Coordinates of C-alpha atoms and ligand atoms in Angstrom, one line a residue:
X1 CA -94.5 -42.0 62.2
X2 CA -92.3 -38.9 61.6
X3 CA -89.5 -38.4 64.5
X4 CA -91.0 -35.3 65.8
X5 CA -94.6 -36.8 66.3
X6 CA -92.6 -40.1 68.4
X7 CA -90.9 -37.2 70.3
X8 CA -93.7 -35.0 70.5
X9 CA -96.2 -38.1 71.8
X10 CA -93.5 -38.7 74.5
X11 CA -93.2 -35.5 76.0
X12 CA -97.0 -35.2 76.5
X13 CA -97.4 -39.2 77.7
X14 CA -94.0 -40.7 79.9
X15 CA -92.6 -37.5 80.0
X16 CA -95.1 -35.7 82.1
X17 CA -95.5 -38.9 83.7
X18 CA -92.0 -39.0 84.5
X19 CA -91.6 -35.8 85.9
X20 CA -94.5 -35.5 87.9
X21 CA -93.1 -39.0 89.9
X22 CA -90.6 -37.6 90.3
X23 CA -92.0 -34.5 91.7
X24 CA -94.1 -36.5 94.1
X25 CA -90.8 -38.2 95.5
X26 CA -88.9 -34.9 96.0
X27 CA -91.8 -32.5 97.1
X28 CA -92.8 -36.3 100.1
X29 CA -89.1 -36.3 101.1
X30 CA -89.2 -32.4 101.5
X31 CA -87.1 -31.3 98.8
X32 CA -86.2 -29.6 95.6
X33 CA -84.1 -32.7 94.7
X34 CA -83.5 -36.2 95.6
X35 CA -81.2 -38.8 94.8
X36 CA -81.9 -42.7 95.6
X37 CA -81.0 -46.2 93.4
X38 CA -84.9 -46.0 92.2
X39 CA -85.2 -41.9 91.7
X40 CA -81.6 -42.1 90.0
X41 CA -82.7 -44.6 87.6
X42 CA -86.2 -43.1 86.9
X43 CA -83.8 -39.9 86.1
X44 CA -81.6 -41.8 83.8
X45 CA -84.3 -43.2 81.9
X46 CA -86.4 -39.9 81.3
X47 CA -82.5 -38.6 79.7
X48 CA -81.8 -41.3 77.8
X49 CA -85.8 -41.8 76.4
X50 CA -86.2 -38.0 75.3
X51 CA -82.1 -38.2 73.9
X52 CA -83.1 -41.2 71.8
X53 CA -86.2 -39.4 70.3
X54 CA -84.9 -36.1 69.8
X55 CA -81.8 -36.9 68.0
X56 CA -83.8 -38.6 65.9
X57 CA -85.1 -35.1 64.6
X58 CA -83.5 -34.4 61.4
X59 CA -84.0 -30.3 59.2
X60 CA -86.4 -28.4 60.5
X61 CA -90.1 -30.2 60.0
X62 CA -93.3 -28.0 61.2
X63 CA -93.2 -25.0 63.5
X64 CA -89.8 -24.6 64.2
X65 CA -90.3 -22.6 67.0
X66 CA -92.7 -25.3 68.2
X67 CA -90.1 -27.7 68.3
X68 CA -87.5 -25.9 70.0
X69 CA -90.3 -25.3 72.7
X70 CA -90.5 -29.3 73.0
X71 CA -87.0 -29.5 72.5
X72 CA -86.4 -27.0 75.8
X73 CA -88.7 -28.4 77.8
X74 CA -86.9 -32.1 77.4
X75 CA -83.7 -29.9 78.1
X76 CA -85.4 -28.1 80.8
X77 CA -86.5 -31.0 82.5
X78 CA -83.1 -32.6 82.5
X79 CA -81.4 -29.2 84.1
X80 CA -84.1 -29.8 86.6
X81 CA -83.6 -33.3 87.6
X82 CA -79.9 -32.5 87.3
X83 CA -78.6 -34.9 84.4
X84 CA -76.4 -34.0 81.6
X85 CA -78.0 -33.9 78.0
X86 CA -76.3 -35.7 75.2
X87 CA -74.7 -33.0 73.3
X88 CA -76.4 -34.4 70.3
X89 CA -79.5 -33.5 71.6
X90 CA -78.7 -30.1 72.8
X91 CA -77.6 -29.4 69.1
X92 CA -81.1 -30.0 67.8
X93 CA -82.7 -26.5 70.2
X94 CA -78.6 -25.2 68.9
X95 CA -79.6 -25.7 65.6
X96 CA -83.4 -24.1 65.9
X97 CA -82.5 -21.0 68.2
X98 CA -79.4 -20.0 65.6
X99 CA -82.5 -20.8 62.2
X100 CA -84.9 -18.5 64.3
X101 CA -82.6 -16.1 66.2
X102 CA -83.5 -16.6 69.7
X103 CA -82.1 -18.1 72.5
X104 CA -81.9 -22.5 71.7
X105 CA -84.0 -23.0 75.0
X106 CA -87.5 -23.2 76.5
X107 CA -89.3 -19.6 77.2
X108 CA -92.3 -18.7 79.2
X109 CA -93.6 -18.9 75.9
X110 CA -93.4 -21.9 75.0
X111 CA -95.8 -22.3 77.6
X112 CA -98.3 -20.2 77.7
X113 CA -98.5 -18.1 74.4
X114 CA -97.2 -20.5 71.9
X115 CA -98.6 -23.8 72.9
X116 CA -101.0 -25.4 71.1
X117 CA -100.3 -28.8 72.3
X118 CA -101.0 -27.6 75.7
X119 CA -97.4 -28.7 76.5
X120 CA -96.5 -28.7 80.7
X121 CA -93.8 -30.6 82.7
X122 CA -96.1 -32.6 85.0
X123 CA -99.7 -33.5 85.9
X124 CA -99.3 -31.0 88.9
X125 CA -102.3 -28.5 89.6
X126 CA -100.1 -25.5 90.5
X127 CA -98.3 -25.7 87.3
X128 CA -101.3 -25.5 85.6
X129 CA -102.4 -22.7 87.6
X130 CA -99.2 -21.0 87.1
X131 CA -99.1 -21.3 83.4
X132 CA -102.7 -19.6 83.2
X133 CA -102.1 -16.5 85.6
X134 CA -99.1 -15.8 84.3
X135 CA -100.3 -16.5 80.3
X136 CA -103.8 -14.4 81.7
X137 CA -101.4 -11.5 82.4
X138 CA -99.5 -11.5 79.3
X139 CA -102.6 -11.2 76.9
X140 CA -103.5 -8.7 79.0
X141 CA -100.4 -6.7 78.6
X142 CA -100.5 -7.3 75.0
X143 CA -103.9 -5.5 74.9
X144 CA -103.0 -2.7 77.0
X145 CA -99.6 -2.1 74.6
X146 CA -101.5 -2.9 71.4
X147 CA -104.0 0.5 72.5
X148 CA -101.3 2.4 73.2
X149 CA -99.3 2.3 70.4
X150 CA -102.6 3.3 68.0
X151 CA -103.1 6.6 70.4
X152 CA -100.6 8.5 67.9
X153 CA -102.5 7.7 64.9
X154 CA -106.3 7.7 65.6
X155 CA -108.4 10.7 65.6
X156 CA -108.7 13.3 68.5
X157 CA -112.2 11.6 69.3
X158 CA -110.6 7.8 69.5
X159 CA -108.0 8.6 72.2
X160 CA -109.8 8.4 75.1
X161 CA -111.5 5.0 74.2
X162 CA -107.6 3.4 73.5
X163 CA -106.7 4.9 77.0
X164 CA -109.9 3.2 78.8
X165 CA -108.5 0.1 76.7
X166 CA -105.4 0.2 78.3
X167 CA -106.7 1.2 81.7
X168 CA -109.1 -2.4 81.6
X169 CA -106.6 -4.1 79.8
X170 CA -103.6 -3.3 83.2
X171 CA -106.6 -3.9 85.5
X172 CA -107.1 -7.6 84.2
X173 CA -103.1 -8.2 84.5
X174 CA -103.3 -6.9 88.1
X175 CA -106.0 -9.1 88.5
X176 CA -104.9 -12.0 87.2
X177 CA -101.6 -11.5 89.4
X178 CA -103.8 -11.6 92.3
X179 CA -105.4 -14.9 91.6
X180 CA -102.2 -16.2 91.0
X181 CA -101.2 -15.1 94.5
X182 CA -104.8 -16.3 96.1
X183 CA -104.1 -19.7 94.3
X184 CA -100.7 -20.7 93.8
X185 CA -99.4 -23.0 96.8
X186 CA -96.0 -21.5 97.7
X187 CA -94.0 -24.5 98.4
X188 CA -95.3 -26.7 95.4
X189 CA -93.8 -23.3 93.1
X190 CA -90.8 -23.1 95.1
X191 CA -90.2 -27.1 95.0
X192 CA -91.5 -28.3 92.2
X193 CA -91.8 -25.6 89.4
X194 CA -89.8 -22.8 89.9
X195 CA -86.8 -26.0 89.0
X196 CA -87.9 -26.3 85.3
X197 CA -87.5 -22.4 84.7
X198 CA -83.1 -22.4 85.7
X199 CA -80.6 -21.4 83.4
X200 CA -78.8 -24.4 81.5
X201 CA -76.0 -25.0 78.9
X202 CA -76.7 -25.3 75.2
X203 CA -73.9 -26.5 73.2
X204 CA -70.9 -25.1 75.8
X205 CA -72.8 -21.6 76.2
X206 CA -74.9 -20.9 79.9
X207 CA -78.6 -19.8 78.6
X208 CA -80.2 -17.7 81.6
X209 CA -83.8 -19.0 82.8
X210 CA -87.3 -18.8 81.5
X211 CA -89.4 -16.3 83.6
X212 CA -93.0 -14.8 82.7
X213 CA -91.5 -11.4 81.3
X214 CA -90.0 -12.7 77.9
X215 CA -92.5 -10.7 75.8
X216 CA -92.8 -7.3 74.4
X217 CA -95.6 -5.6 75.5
X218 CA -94.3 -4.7 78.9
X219 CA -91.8 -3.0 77.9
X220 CA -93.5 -1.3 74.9
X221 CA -96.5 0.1 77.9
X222 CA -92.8 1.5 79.6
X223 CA -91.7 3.4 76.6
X224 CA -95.3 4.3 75.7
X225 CA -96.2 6.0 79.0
X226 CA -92.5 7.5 79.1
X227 CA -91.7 6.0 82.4
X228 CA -88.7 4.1 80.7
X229 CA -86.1 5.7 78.1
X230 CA -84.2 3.7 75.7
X231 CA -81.4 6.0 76.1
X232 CA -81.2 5.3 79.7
X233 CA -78.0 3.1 80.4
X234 CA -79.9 0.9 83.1
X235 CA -83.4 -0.1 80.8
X236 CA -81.4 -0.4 77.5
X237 CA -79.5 -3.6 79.7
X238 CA -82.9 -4.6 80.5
X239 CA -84.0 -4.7 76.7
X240 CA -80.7 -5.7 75.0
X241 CA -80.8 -9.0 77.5
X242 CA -84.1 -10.1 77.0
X243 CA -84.6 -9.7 73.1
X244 CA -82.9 -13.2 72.3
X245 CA -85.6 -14.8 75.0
X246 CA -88.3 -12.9 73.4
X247 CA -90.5 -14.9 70.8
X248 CA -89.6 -14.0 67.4
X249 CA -92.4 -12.1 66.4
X250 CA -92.2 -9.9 69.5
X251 CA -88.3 -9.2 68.8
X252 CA -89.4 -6.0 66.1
X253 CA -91.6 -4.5 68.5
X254 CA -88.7 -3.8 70.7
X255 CA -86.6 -2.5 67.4
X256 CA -88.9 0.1 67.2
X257 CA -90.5 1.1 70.4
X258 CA -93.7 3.4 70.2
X259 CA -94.2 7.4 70.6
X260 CA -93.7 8.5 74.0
X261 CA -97.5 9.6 75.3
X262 CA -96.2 11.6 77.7
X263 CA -94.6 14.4 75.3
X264 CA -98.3 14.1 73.7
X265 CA -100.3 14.9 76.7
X266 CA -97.9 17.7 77.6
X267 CA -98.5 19.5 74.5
X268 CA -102.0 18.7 74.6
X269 CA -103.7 18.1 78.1
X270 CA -106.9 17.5 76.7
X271 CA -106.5 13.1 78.2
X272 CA -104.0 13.9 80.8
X273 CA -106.4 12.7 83.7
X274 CA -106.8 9.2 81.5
X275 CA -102.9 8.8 80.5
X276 CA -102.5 9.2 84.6
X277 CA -105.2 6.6 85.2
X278 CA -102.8 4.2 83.2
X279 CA -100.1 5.0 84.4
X280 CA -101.1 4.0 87.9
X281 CA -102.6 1.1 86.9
X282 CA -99.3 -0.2 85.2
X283 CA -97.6 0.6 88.4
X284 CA -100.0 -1.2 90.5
X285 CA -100.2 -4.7 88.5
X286 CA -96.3 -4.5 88.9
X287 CA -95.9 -3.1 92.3
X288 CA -98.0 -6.4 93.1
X289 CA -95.6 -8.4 91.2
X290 CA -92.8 -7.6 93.2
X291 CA -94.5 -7.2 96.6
X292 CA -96.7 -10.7 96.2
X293 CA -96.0 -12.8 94.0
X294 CA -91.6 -12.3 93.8
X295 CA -91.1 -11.8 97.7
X296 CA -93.5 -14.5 99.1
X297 CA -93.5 -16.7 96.5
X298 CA -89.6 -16.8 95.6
X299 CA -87.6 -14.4 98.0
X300 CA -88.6 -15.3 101.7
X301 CA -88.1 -19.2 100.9
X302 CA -85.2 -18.4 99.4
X303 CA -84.1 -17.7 102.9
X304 CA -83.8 -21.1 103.7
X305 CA -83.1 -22.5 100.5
X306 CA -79.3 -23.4 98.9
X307 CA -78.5 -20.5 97.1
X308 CA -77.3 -21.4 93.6
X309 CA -79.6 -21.4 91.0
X310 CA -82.1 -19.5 92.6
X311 CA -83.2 -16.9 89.8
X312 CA -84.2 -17.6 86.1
X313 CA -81.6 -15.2 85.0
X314 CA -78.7 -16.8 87.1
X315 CA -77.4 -13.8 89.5
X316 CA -77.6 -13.7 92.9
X317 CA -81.0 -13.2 94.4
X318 CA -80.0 -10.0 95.9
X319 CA -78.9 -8.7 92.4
X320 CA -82.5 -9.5 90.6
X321 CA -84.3 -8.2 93.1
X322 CA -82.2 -5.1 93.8
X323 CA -82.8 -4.6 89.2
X324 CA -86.8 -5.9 90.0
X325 CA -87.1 -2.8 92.2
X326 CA -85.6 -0.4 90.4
X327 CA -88.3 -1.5 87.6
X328 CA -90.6 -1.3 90.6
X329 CA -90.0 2.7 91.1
X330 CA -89.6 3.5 87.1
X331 CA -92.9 1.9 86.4
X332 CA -94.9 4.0 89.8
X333 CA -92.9 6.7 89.1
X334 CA -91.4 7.0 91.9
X335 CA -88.9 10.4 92.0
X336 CA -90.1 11.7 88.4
X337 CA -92.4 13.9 89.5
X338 CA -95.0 12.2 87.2
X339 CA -97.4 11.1 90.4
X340 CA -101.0 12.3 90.3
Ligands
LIG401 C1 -95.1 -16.7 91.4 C2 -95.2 -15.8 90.5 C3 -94.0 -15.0 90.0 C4 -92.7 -14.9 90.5 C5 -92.1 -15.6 91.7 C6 -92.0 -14.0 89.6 C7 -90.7 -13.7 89.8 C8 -89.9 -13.0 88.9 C9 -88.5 -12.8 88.9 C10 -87.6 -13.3 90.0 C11 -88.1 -12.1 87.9 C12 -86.7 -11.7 87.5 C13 -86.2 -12.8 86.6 C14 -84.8 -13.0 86.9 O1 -84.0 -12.2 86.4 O2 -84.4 -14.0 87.5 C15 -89.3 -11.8 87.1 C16 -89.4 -11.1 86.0 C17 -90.5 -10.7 85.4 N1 -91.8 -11.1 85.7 FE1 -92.3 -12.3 87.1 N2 -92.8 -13.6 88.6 C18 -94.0 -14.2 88.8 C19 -95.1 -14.0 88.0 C20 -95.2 -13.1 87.0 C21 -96.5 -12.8 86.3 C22 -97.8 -13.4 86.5 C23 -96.1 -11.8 85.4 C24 -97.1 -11.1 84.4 C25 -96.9 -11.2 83.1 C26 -94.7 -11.5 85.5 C27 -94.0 -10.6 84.8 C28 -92.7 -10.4 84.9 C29 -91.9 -9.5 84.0 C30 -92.5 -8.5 83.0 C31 -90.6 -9.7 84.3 C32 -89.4 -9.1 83.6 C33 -88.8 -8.0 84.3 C34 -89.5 -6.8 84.0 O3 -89.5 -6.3 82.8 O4 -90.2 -6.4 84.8 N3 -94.2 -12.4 86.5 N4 -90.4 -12.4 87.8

């Protein structure tokens, strides 16, 4: 059997196995992490099982952005449980992130999007709940983007079916956020998932965490509806640092963002009342994010929670959430005169 298939079998067999023990121990003794003689050594042996396998991996066999997706999670999961990875290993994901020009570490992704072998971390329910949500509101965001960008370039008598496209499309990412919220058990997210998604070291360089909004379209609905500029010194830092999470394929979208609606209903109000109707609803499915899912489900038990680590990105909570809000009023339009 070829390297990657041993590795590949023992992420989605002892690994999962592993980590969702593991989980169990931590989440019974009330915390994010423990440390005994037995949970030590269960820790030790999940590093030195997924080292032995993955420096095994020689070239790049298969997807290679497949393999640094099982490669991160094996790095992930040792970041999590709080052991070093062999720096041979880490130069395997090195070696795949500098081939495919992204960041050498697990994504949302890798998850959700890209994941044919139904790859997770553990057995637990709310992770699987949490990877479907959140991957239920990123197809939905790629459908709402994808309508939007062919609004330039269809016929006058095609517009206002793209813009009820996008309309459904933002309705389904709000409501996926909402059963997300309704089902996703605050503590178990906090304790026992939220862990896998911190940043970690790859080869001597810190690589910010995985979080949900490493892809494209998001950003492209911004640009679309003219609630974000490129030229505008705040967004551009929001773009620049998330293009080497993004997945590769999603990296040109953000090269070339699309025509700015906006300027298009201005000069022509003909679908003004429909480009509104989006708008709103790309403001509500994130005004939701912020208010329910990041504040009860990651800022208020922050409050009594160490506070390193806290964040995918790294900063301190107050910093992300101060940047999370100022997406919050862009993308309602808060100040810009835009409401209706
Ligand atoms: C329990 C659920 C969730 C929590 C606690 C949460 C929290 C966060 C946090 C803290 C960030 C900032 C990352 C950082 O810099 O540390 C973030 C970013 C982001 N999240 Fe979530 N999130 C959740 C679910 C979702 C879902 C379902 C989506 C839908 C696709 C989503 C979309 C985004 C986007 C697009 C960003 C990037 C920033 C932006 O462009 O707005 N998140 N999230």
């Amino acid at each position: 059997m070829s390297a990657v298939t041993d590795f590949t079998r023992w992420l989605s067999t002892d690994f999962l196995d592993a980590n969702t023990g593991l989980e169990e121990a931590y989440f019974a003794l009330g915390a994010e992490i423990a440390n005994n003689d037995d949970l030590d050594q269960r820790k030790r042996v999940l590093r030195a099982d997924g080292a032995a396998l993955v420096t095994r991996i020689d070239g790049m066999p298969g997807d290679p952005y497949d393999l640094l997706g099982a490669v991160g999670l094996y790095l992930a999961a040792c970041r999590r449980h709080e052991v070093n990875v062999p720096e041979a290993a880490q130069a395997v994901a090195g070696r795949l992130g500098l081939a495919l020009g992204v960041a050498p570490r697990f994504v949302f992704a890798h998850l959700s999007t890209h994941n044919p072998a139904a790859r997770t971390f553990t057995h637990l329910p709310d992770e699987h709940t949490f990877i479907t949500c959140n991957g239920l509101a990123v197809l939905a965001y790629q459908r709402a983007a994808a309508a939007l960008r062919r609004i330039p370039s269809v016929t006058k008598s095609l517009v206002a079916a793209l813009y009820d496209e996008a309309h459904t499309a933002l309705a389904a990412v709000l409501a996926a956020n909402q059963a997300l919220a309704r089902t996703l058990d605050p503590d178990r997210f906090f304790r026992n998932i939220r862990p896998y998604f911190k940043p970690h070291p790859v080869c001597g360089t810190e690589y910010r965490g995985a979080n949900a909004g490493d892809f494209a379209a998001v950003n492209e609905i911004d640009l679309a509806l003219g609630l974000c500029e490129v030229t505008d010194p705040f967004y551009q830092r929001i773009l620049a640092e998330k293009y080497p999470y993004l997945p590769p394929e999603d990296q040109p979208r953000l090269r070339t963002p699309p025509s700015n609606l906006r300027s298009l209903v201005e000069r022509d109000p003909d679908h003004v009342e429909k480009y509104h109707a989006v708008r709103r609803a790309h403001g509500a499915a994130y005004a939701f994010h912020h208010h329910r899912l990041v504040m009860p489900f990651l800022a208020r038990p922050a409050e009594s929670a160490p506070q390193d680590g806290l964040t995918a990105s790294g900063p301190p909570l107050e910093v992300v959430l101060a940047t999370l809000s100022r997406l919050v009023d862009l993308r309602t339009a808060r100040d810009r005169g835009l409401r209706k």
